């Protein structure tokens, strides 16, 4: 070969530099693609492990917006306590996806309740109580709302799995052991004071999961036609409860301001003050 001139040497050096730059660029792009692939794989794993369809025991965490006095951290407190107790909810009929007891469904139902009551008032709402069939104590569990031609019976049947599990989680000592046999009862909306005063005209009405003539309640009632606002305890509250007969009537005589036969006990006064305080806070929001 003839000896290379300085021009040929310069061109050869230029080509070598270009090949080196190209090789470095390829390595850089490959490393970026590998990092992106790893990040996408990690995201997919996290998405699957934090899905809202996870098991009912709340092994997952969902980010919820704070709205009113309902915030995710309050549900987290209830969930953490349940995890410590290792509560198990198995058996029974299949639970529709939109009625599974998870943070997304609970938040959605609470929003439904608040929107419906804001438009229709308390006439379209009911208070909900749960009871161990072998006990005469009725525990206040929360409130429901419904719209259109949805009856309270249909609304309760649709919300049944969510409300029943909430009852057991809210009162794990009294109600969880009888979770499979709990009874659910309703009263008119915002009637806590009448219940506490043992008004004789106020009678609890028992609800049932099955409705005559309705084969599939999930198809008969859409989840946007009902709402559930579950009770939550704050500052070690003992919870509102009342003693009733097996058919939902008051056991104690009526408490009246002019009554000379009976004055409310200290426990009843505490319950009345809790109800009044909660209503004042709700009206000021």
PDB file of C-alpha atoms in Angstrom:
ATOM      1  CA  UNK A   1       0.000   0.000   0.000  1.00  0.00           C
ATOM      2  CA  UNK A   2       1.197   3.508  -0.693  1.00  0.00           C
ATOM      3  CA  UNK A   3       2.148   5.578   2.346  1.00  0.00           C
ATOM      4  CA  UNK A   4      -0.754   7.595   3.815  1.00  0.00           C
ATOM      5  CA  UNK A   5      -0.680  11.307   3.450  1.00  0.00           C
ATOM      6  CA  UNK A   6      -1.592  13.662   6.283  1.00  0.00           C
ATOM      7  CA  UNK A   7      -4.994  14.137   4.633  1.00  0.00           C
ATOM      8  CA  UNK A   8      -5.679  10.396   4.697  1.00  0.00           C
ATOM      9  CA  UNK A   9      -4.590  10.197   8.334  1.00  0.00           C
ATOM     10  CA  UNK A  10      -6.969  13.020   9.292  1.00  0.00           C
ATOM     11  CA  UNK A  11      -9.895  11.330   7.568  1.00  0.00           C
ATOM     12  CA  UNK A  12      -9.075   8.029   9.250  1.00  0.00           C
ATOM     13  CA  UNK A  13      -8.980   9.705  12.664  1.00  0.00           C
ATOM     14  CA  UNK A  14     -12.308  11.435  11.964  1.00  0.00           C
ATOM     15  CA  UNK A  15     -13.966   8.115  11.039  1.00  0.00           C
ATOM     16  CA  UNK A  16     -12.618   6.507  14.221  1.00  0.00           C
ATOM     17  CA  UNK A  17     -14.034   9.304  16.378  1.00  0.00           C
ATOM     18  CA  UNK A  18     -17.432   9.065  14.623  1.00  0.00           C
ATOM     19  CA  UNK A  19     -17.561   5.295  15.185  1.00  0.00           C
ATOM     20  CA  UNK A  20     -16.676   5.787  18.866  1.00  0.00           C
ATOM     21  CA  UNK A  21     -19.401   8.422  19.307  1.00  0.00           C
ATOM     22  CA  UNK A  22     -21.948   6.189  17.602  1.00  0.00           C
ATOM     23  CA  UNK A  23     -21.015   3.273  19.867  1.00  0.00           C
ATOM     24  CA  UNK A  24     -21.301   5.466  23.011  1.00  0.00           C
ATOM     25  CA  UNK A  25     -24.675   6.753  21.859  1.00  0.00           C
ATOM     26  CA  UNK A  26     -25.934   3.191  21.363  1.00  0.00           C
ATOM     27  CA  UNK A  27     -24.749   2.206  24.843  1.00  0.00           C
ATOM     28  CA  UNK A  28     -26.462   5.257  26.376  1.00  0.00           C
ATOM     29  CA  UNK A  29     -29.754   4.566  24.568  1.00  0.00           C
ATOM     30  CA  UNK A  30     -29.624   0.920  25.611  1.00  0.00           C
ATOM     31  CA  UNK A  31     -29.117   1.846  29.276  1.00  0.00           C
ATOM     32  CA  UNK A  32     -32.021   4.308  29.099  1.00  0.00           C
ATOM     33  CA  UNK A  33     -34.284   1.683  27.542  1.00  0.00           C
ATOM     34  CA  UNK A  34     -33.291  -0.838  30.197  1.00  0.00           C
ATOM     35  CA  UNK A  35     -34.028   1.658  32.997  1.00  0.00           C
ATOM     36  CA  UNK A  36     -37.409   2.513  31.467  1.00  0.00           C
ATOM     37  CA  UNK A  37     -38.236  -1.181  31.147  1.00  0.00           C
ATOM     38  CA  UNK A  38     -37.393  -1.803  34.787  1.00  0.00           C
ATOM     39  CA  UNK A  39     -39.483   1.201  35.883  1.00  0.00           C
ATOM     40  CA  UNK A  40     -42.505   0.026  33.858  1.00  0.00           C
ATOM     41  CA  UNK A  41     -42.188  -3.477  35.292  1.00  0.00           C
ATOM     42  CA  UNK A  42     -42.062  -2.085  38.838  1.00  0.00           C
ATOM     43  CA  UNK A  43     -45.113   0.109  38.168  1.00  0.00           C
ATOM     44  CA  UNK A  44     -47.099  -2.821  36.814  1.00  0.00           C
ATOM     45  CA  UNK A  45     -46.241  -4.923  39.873  1.00  0.00           C
ATOM     46  CA  UNK A  46     -47.322  -2.097  42.182  1.00  0.00           C
ATOM     47  CA  UNK A  47     -50.538  -1.623  40.232  1.00  0.00           C
ATOM     48  CA  UNK A  48     -51.458  -5.276  40.557  1.00  0.00           C
ATOM     49  CA  UNK A  49     -50.601  -5.434  44.254  1.00  0.00           C
ATOM     50  CA  UNK A  50     -52.603  -2.267  45.066  1.00  0.00           C
ATOM     51  CA  UNK A  51     -55.671  -3.024  42.993  1.00  0.00           C
ATOM     52  CA  UNK A  52     -59.084  -2.151  44.458  1.00  0.00           C
ATOM     53  CA  UNK A  53     -60.072  -5.762  43.836  1.00  0.00           C
ATOM     54  CA  UNK A  54     -57.623  -6.980  46.487  1.00  0.00           C
ATOM     55  CA  UNK A  55     -58.839  -9.283  49.289  1.00  0.00           C
ATOM     56  CA  UNK A  56     -61.329  -7.850  51.737  1.00  0.00           C
ATOM     57  CA  UNK A  57     -58.876  -7.671  54.632  1.00  0.00           C
ATOM     58  CA  UNK A  58     -57.473  -4.295  53.483  1.00  0.00           C
ATOM     59  CA  UNK A  59     -53.915  -5.434  52.876  1.00  0.00           C
ATOM     60  CA  UNK A  60     -53.727  -2.529  50.425  1.00  0.00           C
ATOM     61  CA  UNK A  61     -53.818   1.240  50.780  1.00  0.00           C
ATOM     62  CA  UNK A  62     -55.764   3.579  48.507  1.00  0.00           C
ATOM     63  CA  UNK A  63     -55.166   7.322  48.242  1.00  0.00           C
ATOM     64  CA  UNK A  64     -58.432   9.079  49.008  1.00  0.00           C
ATOM     65  CA  UNK A  65     -59.204  12.775  48.911  1.00  0.00           C
ATOM     66  CA  UNK A  66     -60.279  14.321  52.172  1.00  0.00           C
ATOM     67  CA  UNK A  67     -63.863  15.502  52.035  1.00  0.00           C
ATOM     68  CA  UNK A  68     -65.759  16.861  55.011  1.00  0.00           C
ATOM     69  CA  UNK A  69     -65.108  14.819  58.122  1.00  0.00           C
ATOM     70  CA  UNK A  70     -64.550  11.656  56.050  1.00  0.00           C
ATOM     71  CA  UNK A  71     -60.835  11.230  55.494  1.00  0.00           C
ATOM     72  CA  UNK A  72     -58.740   8.268  54.503  1.00  0.00           C
ATOM     73  CA  UNK A  73     -56.785   8.305  57.753  1.00  0.00           C
ATOM     74  CA  UNK A  74     -59.934   7.545  59.779  1.00  0.00           C
ATOM     75  CA  UNK A  75     -60.606   4.478  57.683  1.00  0.00           C
ATOM     76  CA  UNK A  76     -56.925   3.555  58.030  1.00  0.00           C
ATOM     77  CA  UNK A  77     -57.359   3.579  61.806  1.00  0.00           C
ATOM     78  CA  UNK A  78     -60.340   1.249  61.542  1.00  0.00           C
ATOM     79  CA  UNK A  79     -58.464  -0.967  59.081  1.00  0.00           C
ATOM     80  CA  UNK A  80     -55.334  -1.198  61.236  1.00  0.00           C
ATOM     81  CA  UNK A  81     -57.386  -2.287  64.226  1.00  0.00           C
ATOM     82  CA  UNK A  82     -59.092  -4.933  62.105  1.00  0.00           C
ATOM     83  CA  UNK A  83     -55.775  -6.240  60.831  1.00  0.00           C
ATOM     84  CA  UNK A  84     -54.556  -6.617  64.396  1.00  0.00           C
ATOM     85  CA  UNK A  85     -57.652  -8.643  65.205  1.00  0.00           C
ATOM     86  CA  UNK A  86     -57.199 -10.643  61.992  1.00  0.00           C
ATOM     87  CA  UNK A  87     -60.897 -10.481  61.120  1.00  0.00           C
ATOM     88  CA  UNK A  88     -62.016 -12.924  58.463  1.00  0.00           C
ATOM     89  CA  UNK A  89     -65.093 -12.464  56.271  1.00  0.00           C
ATOM     90  CA  UNK A  90     -65.614 -15.605  54.243  1.00  0.00           C
ATOM     91  CA  UNK A  91     -68.625 -17.627  53.213  1.00  0.00           C
ATOM     92  CA  UNK A  92     -72.087 -16.535  52.205  1.00  0.00           C
ATOM     93  CA  UNK A  93     -73.369 -15.482  48.786  1.00  0.00           C
ATOM     94  CA  UNK A  94     -70.939 -13.890  46.307  1.00  0.00           C
ATOM     95  CA  UNK A  95     -70.432 -10.167  46.880  1.00  0.00           C
ATOM     96  CA  UNK A  96     -70.799  -7.887  43.835  1.00  0.00           C
ATOM     97  CA  UNK A  97     -67.623  -6.031  42.940  1.00  0.00           C
ATOM     98  CA  UNK A  98     -69.163  -2.623  43.677  1.00  0.00           C
ATOM     99  CA  UNK A  99     -70.259  -3.749  47.160  1.00  0.00           C
ATOM    100  CA  UNK A 100     -66.942  -5.197  48.300  1.00  0.00           C
ATOM    101  CA  UNK A 101     -65.686  -3.597  51.477  1.00  0.00           C
ATOM    102  CA  UNK A 102     -62.803  -1.487  50.206  1.00  0.00           C
ATOM    103  CA  UNK A 103     -61.887   2.173  50.442  1.00  0.00           C
ATOM    104  CA  UNK A 104     -62.944   3.030  46.902  1.00  0.00           C
ATOM    105  CA  UNK A 105     -66.468   1.623  47.286  1.00  0.00           C
ATOM    106  CA  UNK A 106     -66.912   3.131  50.749  1.00  0.00           C
ATOM    107  CA  UNK A 107     -65.901   6.577  49.522  1.00  0.00           C
ATOM    108  CA  UNK A 108     -68.162   6.287  46.479  1.00  0.00           C
ATOM    109  CA  UNK A 109     -71.172   5.324  48.572  1.00  0.00           C
ATOM    110  CA  UNK A 110     -70.535   8.135  51.040  1.00  0.00           C
ATOM    111  CA  UNK A 111     -70.397  10.644  48.189  1.00  0.00           C
ATOM    112  CA  UNK A 112     -73.662   9.222  46.841  1.00  0.00           C
ATOM    113  CA  UNK A 113     -75.301   9.620  50.245  1.00  0.00           C
ATOM    114  CA  UNK A 114     -74.176  13.211  50.691  1.00  0.00           C
ATOM    115  CA  UNK A 115     -75.319  14.208  47.186  1.00  0.00           C
ATOM    116  CA  UNK A 116     -78.722  12.549  47.546  1.00  0.00           C
ATOM    117  CA  UNK A 117     -79.456  14.007  50.964  1.00  0.00           C
ATOM    118  CA  UNK A 118     -78.412  17.476  49.817  1.00  0.00           C
ATOM    119  CA  UNK A 119     -81.147  17.307  47.171  1.00  0.00           C
ATOM    120  CA  UNK A 120     -83.848  15.150  48.725  1.00  0.00           C
ATOM    121  CA  UNK A 121     -83.389  15.864  52.426  1.00  0.00           C
ATOM    122  CA  UNK A 122     -83.842  13.363  55.225  1.00  0.00           C
ATOM    123  CA  UNK A 123     -87.074  11.989  53.741  1.00  0.00           C
ATOM    124  CA  UNK A 124     -85.076   9.800  51.372  1.00  0.00           C
ATOM    125  CA  UNK A 125     -82.725   8.597  54.127  1.00  0.00           C
ATOM    126  CA  UNK A 126     -82.837   6.012  56.889  1.00  0.00           C
ATOM    127  CA  UNK A 127     -80.743   5.284  59.952  1.00  0.00           C
ATOM    128  CA  UNK A 128     -79.317   1.770  60.121  1.00  0.00           C
ATOM    129  CA  UNK A 129     -78.808  -0.407  63.193  1.00  0.00           C
ATOM    130  CA  UNK A 130     -77.232  -3.850  63.581  1.00  0.00           C
ATOM    131  CA  UNK A 131     -78.105  -6.436  66.190  1.00  0.00           C
ATOM    132  CA  UNK A 132     -76.913  -9.789  67.411  1.00  0.00           C
ATOM    133  CA  UNK A 133     -80.090 -11.943  67.351  1.00  0.00           C
ATOM    134  CA  UNK A 134     -79.255 -13.213  70.832  1.00  0.00           C
ATOM    135  CA  UNK A 135     -78.861  -9.723  72.296  1.00  0.00           C
ATOM    136  CA  UNK A 136     -81.335  -6.861  72.790  1.00  0.00           C
ATOM    137  CA  UNK A 137     -78.801  -4.105  71.997  1.00  0.00           C
ATOM    138  CA  UNK A 138     -79.178  -2.327  68.641  1.00  0.00           C
ATOM    139  CA  UNK A 139     -75.984  -0.586  67.493  1.00  0.00           C
ATOM    140  CA  UNK A 140     -76.133   2.485  65.251  1.00  0.00           C
ATOM    141  CA  UNK A 141     -74.125   1.619  62.123  1.00  0.00           C
ATOM    142  CA  UNK A 142     -74.731   4.478  59.699  1.00  0.00           C
ATOM    143  CA  UNK A 143     -77.219   5.968  57.251  1.00  0.00           C
ATOM    144  CA  UNK A 144     -78.488   5.147  53.785  1.00  0.00           C
ATOM    145  CA  UNK A 145     -80.133   7.196  51.024  1.00  0.00           C
ATOM    146  CA  UNK A 146     -81.923   6.217  47.844  1.00  0.00           C
ATOM    147  CA  UNK A 147     -83.461   7.956  44.836  1.00  0.00           C
ATOM    148  CA  UNK A 148     -86.241   7.378  42.340  1.00  0.00           C
ATOM    149  CA  UNK A 149     -88.508   4.440  42.998  1.00  0.00           C
ATOM    150  CA  UNK A 150     -85.911   2.555  45.036  1.00  0.00           C
ATOM    151  CA  UNK A 151     -87.526   1.436  48.290  1.00  0.00           C
ATOM    152  CA  UNK A 152     -85.681   1.204  51.576  1.00  0.00           C
ATOM    153  CA  UNK A 153     -85.992  -2.580  51.359  1.00  0.00           C
ATOM    154  CA  UNK A 154     -84.292  -2.673  47.952  1.00  0.00           C
ATOM    155  CA  UNK A 155     -81.624  -0.196  49.016  1.00  0.00           C
ATOM    156  CA  UNK A 156     -80.759  -2.273  52.074  1.00  0.00           C
ATOM    157  CA  UNK A 157     -80.705  -5.491  50.053  1.00  0.00           C
ATOM    158  CA  UNK A 158     -78.299  -3.911  47.559  1.00  0.00           C
ATOM    159  CA  UNK A 159     -76.015  -2.520  50.259  1.00  0.00           C
ATOM    160  CA  UNK A 160     -76.324  -5.578  52.493  1.00  0.00           C
ATOM    161  CA  UNK A 161     -72.786  -7.044  52.275  1.00  0.00           C
ATOM    162  CA  UNK A 162     -71.109  -3.669  52.748  1.00  0.00           C
ATOM    163  CA  UNK A 163     -73.290  -2.648  55.711  1.00  0.00           C
ATOM    164  CA  UNK A 164     -73.053  -6.008  57.438  1.00  0.00           C
ATOM    165  CA  UNK A 165     -69.279  -6.117  57.206  1.00  0.00           C
ATOM    166  CA  UNK A 166     -69.054  -2.518  58.368  1.00  0.00           C
ATOM    167  CA  UNK A 167     -71.144  -3.471  61.391  1.00  0.00           C
ATOM    168  CA  UNK A 168     -68.744  -6.254  62.346  1.00  0.00           C
ATOM    169  CA  UNK A 169     -65.681  -4.068  61.811  1.00  0.00           C
ATOM    170  CA  UNK A 170     -67.167  -1.164  63.772  1.00  0.00           C
ATOM    171  CA  UNK A 171     -68.081  -3.403  66.735  1.00  0.00           C
ATOM    172  CA  UNK A 172     -65.605  -6.297  66.542  1.00  0.00           C
ATOM    173  CA  UNK A 173     -66.268  -7.438  70.114  1.00  0.00           C
ATOM    174  CA  UNK A 174     -70.066  -7.379  70.092  1.00  0.00           C
ATOM    175  CA  UNK A 175     -70.975  -8.046  66.457  1.00  0.00           C
ATOM    176  CA  UNK A 176     -68.091  -9.755  64.666  1.00  0.00           C
ATOM    177  CA  UNK A 177     -68.535 -13.126  66.425  1.00  0.00           C
ATOM    178  CA  UNK A 178     -72.090 -13.217  65.028  1.00  0.00           C
ATOM    179  CA  UNK A 179     -71.199 -11.712  61.653  1.00  0.00           C
ATOM    180  CA  UNK A 180     -72.955 -14.406  59.632  1.00  0.00           C
ATOM    181  CA  UNK A 181     -76.231 -14.029  61.540  1.00  0.00           C
ATOM    182  CA  UNK A 182     -76.422 -10.292  62.161  1.00  0.00           C
ATOM    183  CA  UNK A 183     -79.772  -8.557  61.783  1.00  0.00           C
ATOM    184  CA  UNK A 184     -80.077  -5.147  60.136  1.00  0.00           C
ATOM    185  CA  UNK A 185     -82.846  -2.734  61.106  1.00  0.00           C
ATOM    186  CA  UNK A 186     -83.818   0.780  59.981  1.00  0.00           C
ATOM    187  CA  UNK A 187     -85.550   3.837  61.368  1.00  0.00           C
ATOM    188  CA  UNK A 188     -86.522   7.140  59.689  1.00  0.00           C
ATOM    189  CA  UNK A 189     -83.590   9.351  58.771  1.00  0.00           C
ATOM    190  CA  UNK A 190     -81.995  11.477  61.512  1.00  0.00           C
ATOM    191  CA  UNK A 191     -84.157   9.938  64.232  1.00  0.00           C
ATOM    192  CA  UNK A 192     -81.401   9.393  66.796  1.00  0.00           C
ATOM    193  CA  UNK A 193     -82.961  11.790  69.303  1.00  0.00           C
ATOM    194  CA  UNK A 194     -86.336  10.075  69.103  1.00  0.00           C
ATOM    195  CA  UNK A 195     -84.582   6.761  69.633  1.00  0.00           C
ATOM    196  CA  UNK A 196     -82.668   8.085  72.640  1.00  0.00           C
ATOM    197  CA  UNK A 197     -85.874   9.537  74.123  1.00  0.00           C
ATOM    198  CA  UNK A 198     -87.605   6.155  73.619  1.00  0.00           C
ATOM    199  CA  UNK A 199     -90.476   7.647  71.621  1.00  0.00           C
ATOM    200  CA  UNK A 200     -93.161   4.923  71.618  1.00  0.00           C
ATOM    201  CA  UNK A 201     -94.347   5.727  68.096  1.00  0.00           C
ATOM    202  CA  UNK A 202     -90.904   5.032  66.669  1.00  0.00           C
ATOM    203  CA  UNK A 203     -90.489   1.348  65.878  1.00  0.00           C
ATOM    204  CA  UNK A 204     -87.498  -0.256  64.249  1.00  0.00           C
ATOM    205  CA  UNK A 205     -88.156  -2.223  61.039  1.00  0.00           C
ATOM    206  CA  UNK A 206     -86.119  -5.296  60.211  1.00  0.00           C
ATOM    207  CA  UNK A 207     -84.575  -5.580  56.754  1.00  0.00           C
ATOM    208  CA  UNK A 208     -83.630  -8.681  54.761  1.00  0.00           C
ATOM    209  CA  UNK A 209     -81.097  -9.508  52.068  1.00  0.00           C
ATOM    210  CA  UNK A 210     -83.600 -11.246  49.797  1.00  0.00           C
ATOM    211  CA  UNK A 211     -86.507  -9.372  48.197  1.00  0.00           C
ATOM    212  CA  UNK A 212     -89.595 -11.222  46.982  1.00  0.00           C
ATOM    213  CA  UNK A 213     -89.876 -11.080  43.207  1.00  0.00           C
ATOM    214  CA  UNK A 214     -86.302  -9.807  42.720  1.00  0.00           C
ATOM    215  CA  UNK A 215     -83.855 -12.424  41.443  1.00  0.00           C
ATOM    216  CA  UNK A 216     -80.785 -10.199  41.055  1.00  0.00           C
ATOM    217  CA  UNK A 217     -80.775  -7.068  43.210  1.00  0.00           C
ATOM    218  CA  UNK A 218     -77.610  -5.840  41.453  1.00  0.00           C
ATOM    219  CA  UNK A 219     -79.573  -5.506  38.218  1.00  0.00           C
ATOM    220  CA  UNK A 220     -82.698  -4.140  39.878  1.00  0.00           C
ATOM    221  CA  UNK A 221     -80.860  -1.316  41.694  1.00  0.00           C
ATOM    222  CA  UNK A 222     -77.854   0.528  40.277  1.00  0.00           C
ATOM    223  CA  UNK A 223     -75.084   1.543  42.643  1.00  0.00           C
ATOM    224  CA  UNK A 224     -75.628   5.218  41.750  1.00  0.00           C
ATOM    225  CA  UNK A 225     -79.221   5.057  43.041  1.00  0.00           C
ATOM    226  CA  UNK A 226     -78.175   4.347  46.616  1.00  0.00           C
ATOM    227  CA  UNK A 227     -75.736   5.714  49.171  1.00  0.00           C
ATOM    228  CA  UNK A 228     -74.273   4.590  52.485  1.00  0.00           C
ATOM    229  CA  UNK A 229     -72.591   6.730  55.120  1.00  0.00           C
ATOM    230  CA  UNK A 230     -70.972   4.400  57.619  1.00  0.00           C
ATOM    231  CA  UNK A 231     -70.571   5.412  61.242  1.00  0.00           C
ATOM    232  CA  UNK A 232     -67.018   6.221  62.385  1.00  0.00           C
ATOM    233  CA  UNK A 233     -65.803   6.689  65.939  1.00  0.00           C
ATOM    234  CA  UNK A 234     -63.589   9.530  67.112  1.00  0.00           C
ATOM    235  CA  UNK A 235     -61.722  10.086  70.367  1.00  0.00           C
ATOM    236  CA  UNK A 236     -62.576   6.663  71.798  1.00  0.00           C
ATOM    237  CA  UNK A 237     -66.323   7.095  71.376  1.00  0.00           C
ATOM    238  CA  UNK A 238     -68.385   4.272  72.819  1.00  0.00           C
ATOM    239  CA  UNK A 239     -70.928   4.345  70.004  1.00  0.00           C
ATOM    240  CA  UNK A 240     -74.647   5.090  69.963  1.00  0.00           C
ATOM    241  CA  UNK A 241     -76.852   2.131  70.896  1.00  0.00           C
ATOM    242  CA  UNK A 242     -80.290   1.389  72.259  1.00  0.00           C
ATOM    243  CA  UNK A 243     -82.088  -1.497  73.926  1.00  0.00           C
ATOM    244  CA  UNK A 244     -85.182  -2.753  72.091  1.00  0.00           C
ATOM    245  CA  UNK A 245     -87.549  -5.670  72.060  1.00  0.00           C
ATOM    246  CA  UNK A 246     -87.274  -8.437  69.477  1.00  0.00           C
ATOM    247  CA  UNK A 247     -89.788  -6.585  67.280  1.00  0.00           C
ATOM    248  CA  UNK A 248     -88.002  -3.232  67.515  1.00  0.00           C
ATOM    249  CA  UNK A 249     -90.041  -1.439  70.179  1.00  0.00           C
ATOM    250  CA  UNK A 250     -88.616   0.645  73.000  1.00  0.00           C
ATOM    251  CA  UNK A 251     -88.017  -1.205  76.263  1.00  0.00           C
ATOM    252  CA  UNK A 252     -87.767   1.804  78.561  1.00  0.00           C
ATOM    253  CA  UNK A 253     -90.511   4.404  79.109  1.00  0.00           C
ATOM    254  CA  UNK A 254     -90.421   7.604  77.103  1.00  0.00           C
ATOM    255  CA  UNK A 255     -88.162  10.358  78.375  1.00  0.00           C
ATOM    256  CA  UNK A 256     -89.956  13.722  78.455  1.00  0.00           C
ATOM    257  CA  UNK A 257     -89.050  17.107  79.871  1.00  0.00           C
ATOM    258  CA  UNK A 258     -92.211  17.279  82.016  1.00  0.00           C
ATOM    259  CA  UNK A 259     -92.031  13.674  83.188  1.00  0.00           C
ATOM    260  CA  UNK A 260     -91.815  13.274  86.968  1.00  0.00           C
ATOM    261  CA  UNK A 261     -91.725   9.485  86.880  1.00  0.00           C
ATOM    262  CA  UNK A 262     -88.372   9.057  85.198  1.00  0.00           C
ATOM    263  CA  UNK A 263     -85.385  11.218  84.388  1.00  0.00           C
ATOM    264  CA  UNK A 264     -82.757  10.266  81.830  1.00  0.00           C
ATOM    265  CA  UNK A 265     -79.792   8.392  83.233  1.00  0.00           C
ATOM    266  CA  UNK A 266     -76.235   9.693  83.007  1.00  0.00           C
ATOM    267  CA  UNK A 267     -75.460   7.255  80.187  1.00  0.00           C
ATOM    268  CA  UNK A 268     -78.542   8.393  78.221  1.00  0.00           C
ATOM    269  CA  UNK A 269     -77.577  12.041  78.699  1.00  0.00           C
ATOM    270  CA  UNK A 270     -74.080  11.304  77.394  1.00  0.00           C
ATOM    271  CA  UNK A 271     -75.588   9.636  74.322  1.00  0.00           C
ATOM    272  CA  UNK A 272     -77.933  12.580  73.748  1.00  0.00           C
ATOM    273  CA  UNK A 273     -75.046  15.040  73.988  1.00  0.00           C
ATOM    274  CA  UNK A 274     -73.019  13.020  71.481  1.00  0.00           C
ATOM    275  CA  UNK A 275     -75.915  13.080  69.024  1.00  0.00           C
ATOM    276  CA  UNK A 276     -76.498  16.812  69.503  1.00  0.00           C
ATOM    277  CA  UNK A 277     -72.798  17.602  69.066  1.00  0.00           C
ATOM    278  CA  UNK A 278     -72.572  15.532  65.883  1.00  0.00           C
ATOM    279  CA  UNK A 279     -75.623  17.303  64.417  1.00  0.00           C
ATOM    280  CA  UNK A 280     -74.212  20.728  65.302  1.00  0.00           C
ATOM    281  CA  UNK A 281     -70.909  19.871  63.626  1.00  0.00           C
ATOM    282  CA  UNK A 282     -72.676  18.549  60.552  1.00  0.00           C
ATOM    283  CA  UNK A 283     -74.839  21.670  60.192  1.00  0.00           C
ATOM    284  CA  UNK A 284     -71.828  23.971  60.518  1.00  0.00           C
ATOM    285  CA  UNK A 285     -69.909  22.304  57.653  1.00  0.00           C
TER     286      UNK A 285
END
